[in-house]
Amino acid sequence: MDLADLDIEYRGISSLTHTSGINQLVLSHQSEIEEDNHVPCFFWGNITEPFLTARCLLTLSKVVRSSFTPIPPRLLDPIVSAGTGQLRFEGFSSCNGVYARLDLLEEAIDGEFIASGTTNVDFNEPMLNALNAVKKEEKMILGVGSKNVSVSTEKGTVTEKKVTLPARWIKGLTSVQLYLAGMEEKFSLNRIQIVQLFQSIPKGTTKGEFYLSQRASKFMWSPVESKDAVRFGGIARLRLLDGIATYFQNMTIYQSGGGESVAIVGDLGKMRFTLALSPDNYRGFSGEGNVLENMAVEVPEAWVHAMNSLLKSNEQFDPTMLSVEHDVAFDTMDALTASLSSMGLLGYDLHSRQHYYRRLPFRAERILSLNPRLKNAKKLIDENGVVFITKEPGTIEARVEGTGVKHTVVIKGGLSKCTCDWFTNHQDKRGLCKHILAVKMMRA
């Protein structure tokens, strides 16, 4: 099986039907994790602002159907997490350089949460066309997790279809929240400033980076960096928000510690929309490799199952409280938090500045197959390819097998170096090389 894609088949199809003045939206789901067959869906109820919700879902669909590299658009299916009184829809662009999330808060939904979980959902053309036709005064009933075989719409009957579940967004989920968790708030814009900002975005396909700075109450774009300016690579990607930006009541801009990745959180009253951009068009979140060091400490599968039993989807993840309540050492909990985050089990909410739990719709062991450097590091350890020369507190030197050569790895304090080509070319910009990773895994 090609590790880049997983062929899966939905038990039903997503649809939005119009009956007696009520729009009924049903999202078909798929999961590798066995579910309780007695639970027909995760959530069923009313959407209090159907028009705005429809616009946001269409924007999310625009993200997953877009690509800003030569890779053709092929990711069609966002994921949804239901639990703790809210729904979260997430998705990545086909190039994995754009991450989008729609948070429907408690005020945006009026219904019953039958179960808690995270699944991949099918956004097909008939459902998107119906969403586009939703009016402001209409009612909408949302069901997440239907097992219907087929559904009829106004334009006819939509039959069950087989789709491809791309593994790239699984890798994206294991890295994007690490960027979000390291971001700091830079600017806060009101409604007028938001409109002015989007009107001033350079037209066409612009190359290179642009910098956003504030002068008095006005925000301005410039190709020249200035003090306290926020860098935007691939600025044309902001056009993905054109359909909903005018509805933002306010908007907050965040920037990563390295000053490259950025995120925008738009406040829509009863819901929030987050858009995160990788450093540039050609760099996807899933390719950065910044999660590998956190995965050096292996999490027992029993712990993952225990977390699934203990926490609900969207539940806030408070490591301090979990440590106290379950008598887990703080150091152990820190390692667990990093590992769970790196596996995609934890998302990050910039607005609340907290992690939230996400139930995996895929098996945890798939993470290894999606990270070749991690897999190769484990292979080096299994084949005794790592020999420690110096192993003292604060300083480690090791010889690690390479292709026809032995590489030297030196770890001193928080700095790591290797003599391999990967480290020479990327330094610390694209994550650890397999040699440094193997040494750190043996140390752990």
PDB file of C-alpha atoms in Angstrom, residues 23-127:
ATOM      1  CA  ASN A  23     -31.616  22.678   5.530  1.00  0.00           C
ATOM      2  CA  GLN A  24     -30.398  19.314   6.850  1.00  0.00           C
ATOM      3  CA  LEU A  25     -26.614  18.849   6.626  1.00  0.00           C
ATOM      4  CA  VAL A  26     -25.231  15.348   7.192  1.00  0.00           C
ATOM      5  CA  LEU A  27     -21.462  14.734   7.085  1.00  0.00           C
ATOM      6  CA  SER A  28     -20.411  11.190   6.313  1.00  0.00           C
ATOM      7  CA  HIS A  29     -17.386  10.005   8.267  1.00  0.00           C
ATOM      8  CA  GLN A  30     -14.617   7.449   8.169  1.00  0.00           C
ATOM      9  CA  SER A  31     -12.339   6.179  10.893  1.00  0.00           C
ATOM     10  CA  GLU A  32      -9.732   3.424  11.233  1.00  0.00           C
ATOM     11  CA  ILE A  33     -10.614   3.169  14.905  1.00  0.00           C
ATOM     12  CA  GLU A  34     -13.432   0.786  15.667  1.00  0.00           C
ATOM     13  CA  GLU A  35     -16.520   2.600  16.849  1.00  0.00           C
ATOM     14  CA  ASP A  36     -19.586   1.678  18.814  1.00  0.00           C
ATOM     15  CA  ASN A  37     -22.048   0.475  16.194  1.00  0.00           C
ATOM     16  CA  HIS A  38     -24.920   1.601  18.404  1.00  0.00           C
ATOM     17  CA  VAL A  39     -23.850   5.267  18.034  1.00  0.00           C
ATOM     18  CA  PRO A  40     -25.203   6.568  14.706  1.00  0.00           C
ATOM     19  CA  CYS A  41     -23.495   9.956  14.914  1.00  0.00           C
ATOM     20  CA  PHE A  42     -21.484  12.289  17.116  1.00  0.00           C
ATOM     21  CA  PHE A  43     -23.753  15.322  17.020  1.00  0.00           C
ATOM     22  CA  TRP A  44     -27.257  16.163  15.856  1.00  0.00           C
ATOM     23  CA  GLY A  45     -28.925  19.537  16.201  1.00  0.00           C
ATOM     24  CA  ASN A  46     -29.565  23.065  14.938  1.00  0.00           C
ATOM     25  CA  ILE A  47     -27.025  25.574  13.673  1.00  0.00           C
ATOM     26  CA  THR A  48     -27.970  28.975  15.096  1.00  0.00           C
ATOM     27  CA  GLU A  49     -26.249  30.956  12.320  1.00  0.00           C
ATOM     28  CA  PRO A  50     -26.563  28.759   9.220  1.00  0.00           C
ATOM     29  CA  PHE A  51     -25.604  31.375   6.628  1.00  0.00           C
ATOM     30  CA  LEU A  52     -22.334  32.322   8.314  1.00  0.00           C
ATOM     31  CA  THR A  53     -21.569  28.681   9.136  1.00  0.00           C
ATOM     32  CA  ALA A  54     -22.092  27.770   5.490  1.00  0.00           C
ATOM     33  CA  ARG A  55     -19.736  30.558   4.374  1.00  0.00           C
ATOM     34  CA  CYS A  56     -17.056  29.335   6.781  1.00  0.00           C
ATOM     35  CA  LEU A  57     -17.404  25.708   5.678  1.00  0.00           C
ATOM     36  CA  LEU A  58     -17.088  26.808   2.062  1.00  0.00           C
ATOM     37  CA  THR A  59     -13.919  28.732   2.968  1.00  0.00           C
ATOM     38  CA  LEU A  60     -12.540  25.634   4.695  1.00  0.00           C
ATOM     39  CA  SER A  61     -13.345  23.633   1.573  1.00  0.00           C
ATOM     40  CA  LYS A  62     -11.551  26.270  -0.528  1.00  0.00           C
ATOM     41  CA  VAL A  63      -8.447  25.734   1.607  1.00  0.00           C
ATOM     42  CA  VAL A  64      -8.402  21.948   1.241  1.00  0.00           C
ATOM     43  CA  ARG A  65      -8.989  22.217  -2.500  1.00  0.00           C
ATOM     44  CA  SER A  66      -6.161  24.679  -3.039  1.00  0.00           C
ATOM     45  CA  SER A  67      -2.475  24.219  -3.761  1.00  0.00           C
ATOM     46  CA  PHE A  68       0.269  26.841  -3.893  1.00  0.00           C
ATOM     47  CA  THR A  69       2.949  24.578  -5.365  1.00  0.00           C
ATOM     48  CA  PRO A  70       3.040  22.493  -8.576  1.00  0.00           C
ATOM     49  CA  ILE A  71       1.291  19.732  -6.594  1.00  0.00           C
ATOM     50  CA  PRO A  72      -2.253  19.523  -8.025  1.00  0.00           C
ATOM     51  CA  PRO A  73      -5.129  19.940  -5.534  1.00  0.00           C
ATOM     52  CA  ARG A  74      -6.229  16.532  -4.291  1.00  0.00           C
ATOM     53  CA  LEU A  75      -7.126  16.873  -0.622  1.00  0.00           C
ATOM     54  CA  LEU A  76     -10.903  17.079  -0.508  1.00  0.00           C
ATOM     55  CA  ASP A  77     -11.773  15.978   2.999  1.00  0.00           C
ATOM     56  CA  PRO A  78     -11.511  18.074   6.169  1.00  0.00           C
ATOM     57  CA  ILE A  79     -11.784  16.465   9.589  1.00  0.00           C
ATOM     58  CA  VAL A  80     -14.216  17.232  12.388  1.00  0.00           C
ATOM     59  CA  SER A  81     -13.911  16.845  16.157  1.00  0.00           C
ATOM     60  CA  ALA A  82     -17.088  16.729  18.218  1.00  0.00           C
ATOM     61  CA  GLY A  83     -17.252  16.977  21.999  1.00  0.00           C
ATOM     62  CA  THR A  84     -17.475  19.205  25.078  1.00  0.00           C
ATOM     63  CA  GLY A  85     -20.227  21.330  23.577  1.00  0.00           C
ATOM     64  CA  GLN A  86     -18.419  22.412  20.411  1.00  0.00           C
ATOM     65  CA  LEU A  87     -17.428  21.309  16.927  1.00  0.00           C
ATOM     66  CA  ARG A  88     -14.074  21.867  15.246  1.00  0.00           C
ATOM     67  CA  PHE A  89     -13.552  21.494  11.494  1.00  0.00           C
ATOM     68  CA  GLU A  90      -9.916  21.334  10.329  1.00  0.00           C
ATOM     69  CA  GLY A  91      -8.168  21.039   6.992  1.00  0.00           C
ATOM     70  CA  PHE A  92      -4.935  21.551   5.064  1.00  0.00           C
ATOM     71  CA  SER A  93      -4.238  22.757   1.566  1.00  0.00           C
ATOM     72  CA  SER A  94      -2.940  20.109  -0.841  1.00  0.00           C
ATOM     73  CA  CYS A  95       0.558  21.566  -0.490  1.00  0.00           C
ATOM     74  CA  ASN A  96       0.209  21.424   3.314  1.00  0.00           C
ATOM     75  CA  GLY A  97       1.336  25.038   3.582  1.00  0.00           C
ATOM     76  CA  VAL A  98      -2.029  26.348   4.791  1.00  0.00           C
ATOM     77  CA  TYR A  99      -3.958  25.122   7.836  1.00  0.00           C
ATOM     78  CA  ALA A 100      -7.534  26.209   8.525  1.00  0.00           C
ATOM     79  CA  ARG A 101      -9.898  25.547  11.426  1.00  0.00           C
ATOM     80  CA  LEU A 102     -13.488  26.524  12.106  1.00  0.00           C
ATOM     81  CA  ASP A 103     -14.538  26.422  15.760  1.00  0.00           C
ATOM     82  CA  LEU A 104     -18.302  26.297  16.277  1.00  0.00           C
ATOM     83  CA  LEU A 105     -18.742  27.362  19.900  1.00  0.00           C
ATOM     84  CA  GLU A 106     -21.617  26.379  22.178  1.00  0.00           C
ATOM     85  CA  GLU A 107     -23.687  29.410  21.109  1.00  0.00           C
ATOM     86  CA  ALA A 108     -23.425  28.357  17.441  1.00  0.00           C
ATOM     87  CA  ILE A 109     -25.070  24.970  17.934  1.00  0.00           C
ATOM     88  CA  ASP A 110     -28.248  23.800  19.619  1.00  0.00           C
ATOM     89  CA  GLY A 111     -28.424  20.039  19.785  1.00  0.00           C
ATOM     90  CA  GLU A 112     -27.199  16.844  21.386  1.00  0.00           C
ATOM     91  CA  PHE A 113     -23.685  15.409  21.516  1.00  0.00           C
ATOM     92  CA  ILE A 114     -24.339  11.688  21.257  1.00  0.00           C
ATOM     93  CA  ALA A 115     -20.675  10.722  21.324  1.00  0.00           C
ATOM     94  CA  SER A 116     -17.209  12.296  21.307  1.00  0.00           C
ATOM     95  CA  GLY A 117     -14.652  11.744  18.602  1.00  0.00           C
ATOM     96  CA  THR A 118     -12.713  12.888  15.550  1.00  0.00           C
ATOM     97  CA  THR A 119     -13.331  11.667  12.013  1.00  0.00           C
ATOM     98  CA  ASN A 120     -12.518  12.411   8.408  1.00  0.00           C
ATOM     99  CA  VAL A 121     -15.554  13.880   6.620  1.00  0.00           C
ATOM    100  CA  ASP A 122     -16.593  13.929   2.985  1.00  0.00           C
ATOM    101  CA  PHE A 123     -17.118  17.330   1.328  1.00  0.00           C
ATOM    102  CA  ASN A 124     -18.625  16.427  -2.047  1.00  0.00           C
ATOM    103  CA  GLU A 125     -19.850  18.715  -4.802  1.00  0.00           C
ATOM    104  CA  PRO A 126     -23.632  18.378  -4.176  1.00  0.00           C
ATOM    105  CA  MET A 127     -23.156  19.304  -0.518  1.00  0.00           C
TER     106      MET A 127
END
